[in-house]
């Protein structure tokens, strides 16, 4: 779809954004999260929302705001043997403040390591229990001898707010496509900076286009952010027609799609069609109530058509939630490939409609209408002819273009080009969708701009 050199540029932009965001100590609330949202705001029009601590959101309460300035464990010689300034993973997220001198035995219950990967620092959180702790490599833990250690965590847990970011790109209709990513992890790249980078780049691309759907990108802290957003936007939910949770998009693994709870929503079918047509390895799995924020979007009382499109799922990623999920793991080329997969999904969503053949009695005479010249040169004559015949035959108001693409074995874009050409010859008319008043005004223009931007 894109020349290699063109595809590289967004990959490098995304990797640069990840590099810029990497050092920031984020959590589910606090200044690190705010700083991250402000950096994204430099790239796309993002509205930052603040929800006060203590706000009730469904069965949850927005927690106190956590901020941290410094943390360390010093030995009796005054040397920092664990140092937050070297990596923010060293402190358990949401640790309470502490300032004490203690023996190794008293310190040990507060130290966390991963013996399976003795050089990696694990990532731990304690959002909803009051505790404090440090994470360190297993090698560093084993090197600690008997001593009097000075332990300091200069953090605060105070009434403040939970921050999240929202970027809305208006389309011809109010129906929405929701793209969600979590923004609450500290120095971890694939989970979750890659999702942030791909969502940001995608929004930047869509801002320049004339679109059918309205696109809503939300940058939210995991779990509590999704619950907060859903609780504050309940009246908007019927407008959300399709959605994806973006995460783990920079690692070398192939694409994975986790279906929505509905299982055969349009988004499920569109993503599967795109992955099949890419001609590369991919995996599709059914919904399960675990994982990222699809857990909230697909809870039974919400039940949105939202799937999750990732590369390696978190539970199969060796480096998951450790210091090995770093700037070397995520690559510009994988980010670019993920972006193009999302882009391909959006191109199908934008053009997928139902039509009615206006000459359904026998085949209309195609030759005299100059139809073949109306279809772009990306396909051969035979494919174009087949696409025209399939679209005419199945445009009975019941089949959408994706149905026709799947039934005919043709690429979706070839089928959609055929439909656009037939529209221009007055052989086809869109089936009016009651919610889409604006679309009938000039449906071809919306698609055309998207098609042109792609070339
Ligand atoms: Zn995570």
Short mmCIF file of C-alpha atoms and ligand atoms in Angstrom, two decimals:
data_model
loop_
_atom_site.label_atom_id
_atom_site.label_comp_id
_atom_site.label_asym_id
_atom_site.label_seq_id
_atom_site.Cartn_x
_atom_site.Cartn_y
_atom_site.Cartn_z
CA UNK A 1 0.00 0.00 0.00
CA UNK A 2 2.83 2.37 0.87
CA UNK A 3 6.33 2.54 -0.60
CA UNK A 4 8.96 1.34 1.87
CA UNK A 5 10.51 4.79 2.34
CA UNK A 6 7.11 6.36 3.03
CA UNK A 7 6.22 3.63 5.50
CA UNK A 8 9.49 4.19 7.41
CA UNK A 9 8.78 7.82 8.25
CA UNK A 10 5.75 7.27 10.51
CA UNK A 11 7.55 4.31 12.12
CA UNK A 12 10.42 6.59 13.05
CA UNK A 13 8.08 9.33 14.25
CA UNK A 14 6.36 6.81 16.49
CA UNK A 15 9.66 5.48 17.83
CA UNK A 16 10.76 9.05 18.56
CA UNK A 17 7.56 9.70 20.51
CA UNK A 18 8.13 6.49 22.51
CA UNK A 19 11.73 7.57 23.23
CA UNK A 20 10.46 10.95 24.47
CA UNK A 21 7.79 9.39 26.72
CA UNK A 22 9.94 6.51 28.00
CA UNK A 23 11.66 8.21 30.98
CA UNK A 24 8.44 9.64 32.45
CA UNK A 25 7.12 7.98 35.63
CA UNK A 26 3.47 7.42 34.81
CA UNK A 27 0.81 5.81 36.96
CA UNK A 28 -2.99 5.71 36.96
CA UNK A 29 -3.00 9.30 38.26
CA UNK A 30 -0.45 12.05 38.78
CA UNK A 31 1.88 14.42 37.02
CA UNK A 32 3.65 11.78 34.91
CA UNK A 33 0.32 10.93 33.29
CA UNK A 34 -0.45 14.63 32.79
CA UNK A 35 2.93 15.33 31.22
CA UNK A 36 2.40 12.40 28.86
CA UNK A 37 -1.00 13.74 27.77
CA UNK A 38 0.52 17.20 27.19
CA UNK A 39 3.20 15.71 24.95
CA UNK A 40 0.53 13.88 22.91
CA UNK A 41 -1.34 17.20 22.77
CA UNK A 42 1.59 18.68 20.84
CA UNK A 43 0.88 16.18 18.04
CA UNK A 44 -2.94 15.91 17.95
CA UNK A 45 -5.86 18.01 19.28
CA UNK A 46 -6.31 16.37 22.67
CA UNK A 47 -8.67 17.54 25.38
CA UNK A 48 -7.37 16.70 28.84
CA UNK A 49 -10.06 15.87 31.40
CA UNK A 50 -9.56 15.82 35.16
CA UNK A 51 -11.89 13.76 37.36
CA UNK A 52 -11.58 14.52 41.11
CA UNK A 53 -10.42 11.86 43.57
CA UNK A 54 -13.39 10.38 45.38
CA UNK A 55 -15.73 10.53 42.37
CA UNK A 56 -17.91 7.44 42.26
CA UNK A 57 -17.72 5.64 38.91
CA UNK A 58 -19.99 2.58 38.77
CA UNK A 59 -18.70 0.25 41.51
CA UNK A 60 -15.37 2.08 41.84
CA UNK A 61 -14.05 5.32 43.31
CA UNK A 62 -11.47 7.52 41.62
CA UNK A 63 -8.40 7.06 43.85
CA UNK A 64 -6.12 9.61 45.42
CA UNK A 65 -3.50 11.12 43.17
CA UNK A 66 -0.01 9.63 43.44
CA UNK A 67 3.14 11.63 42.78
CA UNK A 68 6.76 10.73 43.37
CA UNK A 69 9.90 12.82 43.37
CA UNK A 70 12.65 10.43 44.47
CA UNK A 71 13.25 7.05 46.07
CA UNK A 72 16.27 4.99 47.05
CA UNK A 73 17.77 2.34 49.27
CA UNK A 74 21.19 3.44 50.61
CA UNK A 75 23.69 1.18 52.30
CA UNK A 76 25.59 2.28 55.43
CA UNK A 77 28.35 3.72 53.23
CA UNK A 78 25.80 6.12 51.70
CA UNK A 79 25.72 4.40 48.30
CA UNK A 80 22.34 4.12 46.54
CA UNK A 81 22.00 0.38 45.90
CA UNK A 82 18.50 0.86 44.46
CA UNK A 83 17.86 4.21 42.78
CA UNK A 84 14.57 5.54 41.36
CA UNK A 85 16.59 8.11 39.39
CA UNK A 86 18.11 5.27 37.34
CA UNK A 87 14.77 3.59 36.56
CA UNK A 88 11.26 4.42 37.71
CA UNK A 89 10.46 0.68 37.68
CA UNK A 90 12.43 0.41 40.95
CA UNK A 91 9.47 1.71 42.98
CA UNK A 92 6.20 -0.19 43.29
CA UNK A 93 3.67 2.14 41.69
CA UNK A 94 1.43 3.86 44.29
CA UNK A 95 3.94 3.18 47.10
CA UNK A 96 3.23 5.15 50.24
CA UNK A 97 5.97 7.47 51.47
CA UNK A 98 8.57 6.01 53.82
CA UNK A 99 11.70 7.26 55.48
CA UNK A 100 13.39 4.74 57.78
CA UNK A 101 16.56 2.89 58.62
CA UNK A 102 16.19 -0.87 58.76
CA UNK A 103 17.92 -4.24 58.64
CA UNK A 104 17.93 -6.43 55.53
CA UNK A 105 15.43 -8.80 57.20
CA UNK A 106 12.95 -5.97 57.77
CA UNK A 107 13.51 -4.65 54.26
CA UNK A 108 13.14 -7.96 52.41
CA UNK A 109 9.32 -8.28 52.52
CA UNK A 110 9.25 -4.99 50.57
CA UNK A 111 11.64 -6.15 47.80
CA UNK A 112 10.43 -7.78 44.58
CA UNK A 113 12.53 -9.52 41.94
CA UNK A 114 12.10 -12.12 39.19
CA UNK A 115 14.39 -15.13 39.74
CA UNK A 116 13.45 -16.47 36.28
CA UNK A 117 15.03 -13.43 34.62
CA UNK A 118 17.72 -12.44 37.12
CA UNK A 119 18.90 -9.34 35.20
CA UNK A 120 15.48 -7.77 34.70
CA UNK A 121 13.69 -5.37 37.03
CA UNK A 122 10.02 -6.38 37.31
CA UNK A 123 7.16 -3.85 37.19
CA UNK A 124 4.78 -3.96 40.15
CA UNK A 125 1.82 -1.89 41.25
CA UNK A 126 -0.21 -1.56 44.40
CA UNK A 127 -3.04 0.76 43.50
CA UNK A 128 -5.63 -0.36 45.95
CA UNK A 129 -3.61 -1.64 48.99
CA UNK A 130 -1.68 0.70 51.12
CA UNK A 131 1.93 -0.49 51.00
CA UNK A 132 5.38 0.45 49.81
CA UNK A 133 8.00 -1.54 47.94
CA UNK A 134 10.98 -1.65 45.64
CA UNK A 135 11.64 -3.75 42.54
CA UNK A 136 15.13 -4.79 41.58
CA UNK A 137 16.92 -7.41 39.55
CA UNK A 138 17.30 -10.75 41.27
CA UNK A 139 21.08 -10.40 40.94
CA UNK A 140 20.99 -7.05 42.76
CA UNK A 141 18.76 -8.52 45.47
CA UNK A 142 21.15 -11.42 46.06
CA UNK A 143 24.09 -9.03 46.31
CA UNK A 144 22.54 -7.20 49.28
CA UNK A 145 24.39 -8.14 52.49
CA UNK A 146 23.55 -7.60 56.16
CA UNK A 147 23.60 -3.84 56.77
CA UNK A 148 21.59 -0.93 58.12
CA UNK A 149 19.78 0.45 55.07
CA UNK A 150 18.36 3.90 54.66
CA UNK A 151 15.05 3.54 52.87
CA UNK A 152 13.30 6.56 51.41
CA UNK A 153 10.31 6.97 49.14
CA UNK A 154 9.47 10.63 48.64
CA UNK A 155 5.93 10.17 47.31
CA UNK A 156 2.54 11.63 48.08
CA UNK A 157 -1.01 10.27 47.97
CA UNK A 158 -3.39 13.21 48.11
CA UNK A 159 -6.80 14.29 46.89
CA UNK A 160 -6.29 15.39 43.30
CA UNK A 161 -7.64 14.05 40.04
CA UNK A 162 -7.50 11.27 37.52
CA UNK A 163 -6.46 12.64 34.12
CA UNK A 164 -7.32 11.29 30.71
CA UNK A 165 -7.12 12.59 27.16
CA UNK A 166 -9.71 12.58 24.42
CA UNK A 167 -9.26 13.47 20.75
CA UNK A 168 -12.45 13.67 18.69
CA UNK A 169 -12.17 13.91 14.90
CA UNK A 170 -15.57 14.73 13.46
CA UNK A 171 -16.91 12.87 10.45
CA UNK A 172 -20.00 13.21 8.28
CA UNK A 173 -22.08 11.24 10.78
CA UNK A 174 -22.29 11.17 14.57
CA UNK A 175 -21.71 7.41 14.63
CA UNK A 176 -18.34 6.80 16.18
CA UNK A 177 -15.28 4.62 15.95
CA UNK A 178 -13.57 4.37 19.34
CA UNK A 179 -9.81 3.78 19.62
CA UNK A 180 -8.65 3.33 23.19
CA UNK A 181 -5.20 2.89 24.69
CA UNK A 182 -3.93 2.85 28.26
CA UNK A 183 -1.41 5.47 29.36
CA UNK A 184 -0.60 4.44 32.92
CA UNK A 185 2.65 2.46 32.70
CA UNK A 186 6.03 3.96 33.62
CA UNK A 187 9.15 3.11 31.55
CA UNK A 188 7.67 0.25 29.52
CA UNK A 189 7.65 0.42 25.74
CA UNK A 190 5.56 -2.25 24.10
CA UNK A 191 3.01 -2.26 26.92
CA UNK A 192 1.97 0.61 26.75
CA UNK A 193 3.92 3.26 24.82
CA UNK A 194 3.53 1.45 21.48
CA UNK A 195 -0.27 1.67 21.71
CA UNK A 196 -0.04 5.38 22.53
CA UNK A 197 2.30 5.98 19.59
CA UNK A 198 0.16 4.12 17.03
CA UNK A 199 -3.07 5.76 18.25
CA UNK A 200 -1.44 9.20 18.12
CA UNK A 201 -0.07 8.69 14.61
CA UNK A 202 -3.40 7.31 13.40
CA UNK A 203 -5.26 10.33 14.81
CA UNK A 204 -2.73 12.65 13.19
CA UNK A 205 -3.41 11.00 9.84
CA UNK A 206 -7.21 11.09 10.23
CA UNK A 207 -7.30 14.76 11.24
CA UNK A 208 -6.32 15.66 7.68
CA UNK A 209 -9.09 13.64 6.02
CA UNK A 210 -12.77 14.02 5.28
CA UNK A 211 -14.31 11.08 7.05
CA UNK A 212 -17.60 9.27 7.22
CA UNK A 213 -17.40 8.26 10.89
CA UNK A 214 -16.51 10.43 13.84
CA UNK A 215 -13.37 9.07 15.48
CA UNK A 216 -12.84 9.23 19.22
CA UNK A 217 -9.36 8.42 20.55
CA UNK A 218 -9.14 8.02 24.30
CA UNK A 219 -5.86 7.93 26.23
CA UNK A 220 -6.83 6.57 29.62
CA UNK A 221 -5.25 4.89 32.64
CA UNK A 222 -5.98 1.13 32.49
CA UNK A 223 -9.11 -0.22 34.23
CA UNK A 224 -10.02 2.79 36.42
CA UNK A 225 -9.64 5.15 33.44
CA UNK A 226 -11.87 3.02 31.21
CA UNK A 227 -14.44 2.66 34.00
CA UNK A 228 -14.33 6.42 34.64
CA UNK A 229 -14.70 7.25 30.95
CA UNK A 230 -17.62 4.82 30.54
CA UNK A 231 -19.37 6.13 33.65
CA UNK A 232 -19.12 9.71 32.36
CA UNK A 233 -20.15 8.88 28.79
CA UNK A 234 -23.02 6.44 29.15
CA UNK A 235 -25.34 8.49 26.96
CA UNK A 236 -22.76 8.44 24.17
CA UNK A 237 -22.37 4.67 24.06
CA UNK A 238 -25.17 3.95 21.53
CA UNK A 239 -23.25 6.06 18.98
CA UNK A 240 -20.16 3.85 19.21
CA UNK A 241 -20.49 1.50 16.26
CA UNK A 242 -16.98 0.06 16.20
CA UNK A 243 -13.96 0.10 18.48
CA UNK A 244 -10.46 -1.21 19.04
CA UNK A 245 -8.19 -1.38 22.07
CA UNK A 246 -4.63 -0.62 20.96
CA UNK A 247 -1.70 -2.13 22.86
CA UNK A 248 1.51 -4.10 22.27
CA UNK A 249 2.09 -2.80 18.77
CA UNK A 250 5.89 -2.52 18.50
CA UNK A 251 7.25 -6.04 19.10
CA UNK A 252 8.40 -8.46 16.38
CA UNK A 253 5.45 -10.87 16.77
CA UNK A 254 2.61 -11.19 14.26
CA UNK A 255 -0.79 -9.51 14.57
CA UNK A 256 -3.34 -10.90 17.04
CA UNK A 257 -6.98 -9.98 17.12
CA UNK A 258 -9.21 -10.64 20.10
CA UNK A 259 -12.84 -10.46 19.07
CA UNK A 260 -15.43 -8.34 20.81
CA UNK A 261 -17.79 -10.03 23.24
CA UNK A 262 -20.40 -10.00 20.46
CA UNK A 263 -18.04 -12.15 18.37
CA UNK A 264 -19.39 -11.28 14.93
CA UNK A 265 -19.73 -7.51 15.10
CA UNK A 266 -18.79 -5.61 11.96
CA UNK A 267 -15.42 -4.66 13.51
CA UNK A 268 -14.69 -8.37 14.12
CA UNK A 269 -15.41 -9.20 10.50
CA UNK A 270 -13.52 -6.21 9.13
CA UNK A 271 -10.34 -6.91 11.12
CA UNK A 272 -10.41 -10.58 10.16
CA UNK A 273 -10.87 -9.67 6.48
CA UNK A 274 -7.92 -7.26 6.62
CA UNK A 275 -5.66 -9.76 8.38
CA UNK A 276 -6.54 -12.52 5.91
CA UNK A 277 -5.87 -10.28 2.92
CA UNK A 278 -2.49 -9.16 4.31
CA UNK A 279 -1.16 -12.61 3.48
CA UNK A 280 0.95 -12.82 6.66
CA UNK A 281 0.69 -14.90 9.82
CA UNK A 282 -2.02 -13.77 12.21
CA UNK A 283 -4.07 -15.17 15.08
CA UNK A 284 -7.70 -14.51 15.97
CA UNK A 285 -9.05 -15.43 19.38
CA UNK A 286 -12.47 -15.16 20.95
CA UNK A 287 -13.31 -12.68 23.68
CA UNK A 288 -12.47 -13.53 27.27
CA UNK A 289 -13.09 -11.29 30.28
CA UNK A 290 -9.38 -10.69 30.97
CA UNK A 291 -6.69 -8.58 29.32
CA UNK A 292 -6.80 -4.84 28.59
CA UNK A 293 -9.74 -2.42 28.68
CA UNK A 294 -11.87 -4.56 26.38
CA UNK A 295 -12.80 -6.08 29.76
CA UNK A 296 -14.71 -2.89 30.56
CA UNK A 297 -15.96 -2.06 27.05
CA UNK A 298 -17.29 -5.62 26.75
CA UNK A 299 -18.73 -5.95 30.26
CA UNK A 300 -22.32 -7.21 29.94
CA UNK A 301 -24.05 -3.90 30.74
CA UNK A 302 -21.85 -2.02 28.25
CA UNK A 303 -21.28 -4.66 25.55
CA UNK A 304 -19.76 -2.41 22.90
CA UNK A 305 -18.48 -3.83 19.61
CA UNK A 306 -14.86 -3.34 20.68
CA UNK A 307 -12.08 -5.83 19.94
CA UNK A 308 -8.38 -5.67 20.67
CA UNK A 309 -5.82 -5.56 17.87
CA UNK A 310 -2.26 -6.15 19.07
CA UNK A 311 0.94 -7.86 18.05
CA UNK A 312 2.11 -10.37 20.71
CA UNK A 313 -0.52 -10.61 23.47
CA UNK A 314 0.75 -9.60 26.91
CA UNK A 315 0.62 -13.16 28.27
CA UNK A 316 2.87 -14.45 25.50
CA UNK A 317 5.43 -11.65 25.65
CA UNK A 318 8.55 -12.77 27.57
CA UNK A 319 9.54 -9.18 28.36
CA UNK A 320 6.04 -8.26 29.67
CA UNK A 321 6.01 -6.00 32.73
CA UNK A 322 9.79 -5.91 33.09
CA UNK A 323 12.73 -3.64 32.32
CA UNK A 324 13.32 -5.76 29.18
CA UNK A 325 10.23 -4.13 27.63
CA UNK A 326 12.48 -1.26 26.58
CA UNK A 327 13.46 0.89 23.60
CA UNK A 328 15.29 -2.03 21.94
CA UNK A 329 12.23 -4.29 21.94
CA UNK A 330 10.01 -1.95 19.92
CA UNK A 331 11.10 -1.16 16.36
CA UNK A 332 10.02 1.51 13.90
CA UNK A 333 9.25 -1.11 11.24
CA UNK A 334 6.88 -3.08 13.51
CA UNK A 335 5.17 0.11 14.65
CA UNK A 336 4.73 1.13 11.01
CA UNK A 337 3.28 -2.29 10.14
CA UNK A 338 0.82 -2.04 13.04
CA UNK A 339 -0.19 1.45 11.94
CA UNK A 340 -0.84 0.26 8.39
CA UNK A 341 -2.97 -2.60 9.70
CA UNK A 342 -5.11 -0.16 11.70
CA UNK A 343 -5.26 2.10 8.66
CA UNK A 344 -6.45 -0.78 6.46
CA UNK A 345 -9.20 -1.56 9.00
CA UNK A 346 -10.35 2.07 8.97
CA UNK A 347 -10.40 2.14 5.17
CA UNK A 348 -12.77 -0.82 5.14
CA UNK A 349 -14.98 0.62 7.92
CA UNK A 350 -15.20 3.95 6.07
CA UNK A 351 -16.43 2.38 2.84
CA UNK A 352 -18.50 -0.56 4.03
CA UNK A 353 -22.18 0.10 3.17
CA UNK A 354 -25.24 -1.59 1.82
CA UNK A 355 -26.55 -0.66 -1.62
CA UNK A 356 -29.52 -1.28 -3.82
CA UNK A 357 -29.18 -2.25 -7.48
CA UNK A 358 -31.45 0.12 -9.45
CA UNK A 359 -31.53 -2.19 -12.49
CA UNK A 360 -32.09 -5.55 -10.83
CA UNK A 361 -34.00 -7.21 -13.68
CA UNK A 362 -31.31 -9.02 -15.68
CA UNK A 363 -27.83 -7.55 -15.98
CA UNK A 364 -27.59 -3.91 -16.97
CA UNK A 365 -25.50 -3.24 -20.04
CA UNK A 366 -22.14 -2.31 -18.61
CA UNK A 367 -20.04 -1.60 -21.70
CA UNK A 368 -21.85 1.48 -22.91
CA UNK A 369 -21.59 3.26 -19.56
CA UNK A 370 -17.78 3.51 -19.60
CA UNK A 371 -17.69 1.74 -16.26
CA UNK A 372 -14.30 0.15 -16.65
CA UNK A 373 -12.64 3.54 -17.01
CA UNK A 374 -14.23 4.72 -13.78
CA UNK A 375 -12.45 2.10 -11.73
CA UNK A 376 -8.85 2.80 -10.78
CA UNK A 377 -6.00 0.91 -12.39
CA UNK A 378 -5.06 -1.18 -9.40
CA UNK A 379 -6.83 -4.25 -10.72
CA UNK A 380 -6.97 -6.08 -14.00
CA UNK A 381 -10.00 -5.96 -16.27
CA UNK A 382 -11.24 -9.40 -15.31
CA UNK A 383 -11.22 -8.58 -11.58
CA UNK A 384 -12.99 -5.28 -12.21
CA UNK A 385 -15.67 -6.99 -14.25
CA UNK A 386 -16.18 -9.65 -11.57
CA UNK A 387 -16.42 -6.95 -8.90
CA UNK A 388 -19.07 -5.06 -10.89
CA UNK A 389 -21.11 -8.23 -11.40
CA UNK A 390 -20.87 -9.29 -7.75
CA UNK A 391 -21.82 -5.84 -6.47
CA UNK A 392 -24.80 -5.63 -8.81
CA UNK A 393 -25.92 -9.12 -7.95
CA UNK A 394 -25.71 -8.89 -4.17
CA UNK A 395 -26.78 -5.26 -3.76
CA UNK A 396 -30.28 -6.16 -2.70
CA UNK A 397 -30.16 -4.09 0.47
CA UNK A 398 -29.27 -7.09 2.62
CA UNK A 399 -25.59 -7.51 1.79
CA UNK A 400 -22.89 -5.01 2.64
CA UNK A 401 -19.73 -4.60 0.59
CA UNK A 402 -17.79 -6.72 3.08
CA UNK A 403 -20.28 -9.57 2.53
CA UNK A 404 -19.69 -9.19 -1.20
CA UNK A 405 -15.90 -9.13 -0.82
CA UNK A 406 -15.97 -12.29 1.30
CA UNK A 407 -18.40 -14.15 -0.91
CA UNK A 408 -16.57 -13.23 -4.13
CA UNK A 409 -13.05 -13.70 -2.74
CA UNK A 410 -12.17 -10.24 -4.08
CA UNK A 411 -10.30 -7.62 -2.14
CA UNK A 412 -12.63 -5.23 -0.30
CA UNK A 413 -11.20 -2.12 -1.95
CA UNK A 414 -11.80 -3.59 -5.44
CA UNK A 415 -15.42 -4.24 -4.52
CA UNK A 416 -15.79 -0.75 -3.01
CA UNK A 417 -14.27 0.85 -6.14
CA UNK A 418 -16.77 -1.07 -8.25
CA UNK A 419 -19.64 0.17 -6.06
CA UNK A 420 -18.41 3.77 -6.36
CA UNK A 421 -18.29 3.44 -10.17
CA UNK A 422 -21.78 1.93 -10.29
CA UNK A 423 -23.08 4.80 -8.15
CA UNK A 424 -21.72 7.31 -10.60
CA UNK A 425 -23.61 5.54 -13.42
CA UNK A 426 -26.82 5.61 -11.37
CA UNK A 427 -26.96 1.83 -11.23
CA UNK A 428 -26.62 1.73 -7.46
CA UNK A 429 -27.96 3.71 -4.54
CA UNK A 430 -26.94 3.51 -0.89
CA UNK A 431 -29.44 2.04 1.53
CA UNK A 432 -30.33 4.84 3.89
CA UNK A 433 -29.14 4.26 7.40
CA UNK A 434 -31.55 6.15 9.68
CA UNK A 435 -28.74 7.40 11.90
CA UNK A 436 -26.70 8.68 8.96
CA UNK A 437 -28.54 11.72 7.67
CA UNK A 438 -25.50 13.46 6.30
CA UNK A 439 -24.06 10.56 4.38
CA UNK A 440 -26.48 10.66 1.47
CA UNK A 441 -25.60 14.25 0.57
CA UNK A 442 -22.40 13.38 -1.13
CA UNK A 443 -21.21 9.95 -0.22
CA UNK A 444 -18.62 9.60 -2.95
CA UNK A 445 -16.65 12.66 -1.87
CA UNK A 446 -15.99 11.22 1.56
CA UNK A 447 -14.59 8.02 0.15
CA UNK A 448 -12.74 9.72 -2.63
CA UNK A 449 -10.73 11.89 -0.28
CA UNK A 450 -9.77 8.85 1.73
CA UNK A 451 -8.87 6.88 -1.36
CA UNK A 452 -6.80 9.74 -2.74
CA UNK A 453 -4.95 10.26 0.54
CA UNK A 454 -3.97 6.63 0.51
CA UNK A 455 -2.18 6.88 -2.85
ZN1 LIG B 1 0.50 -3.70 31.47
#
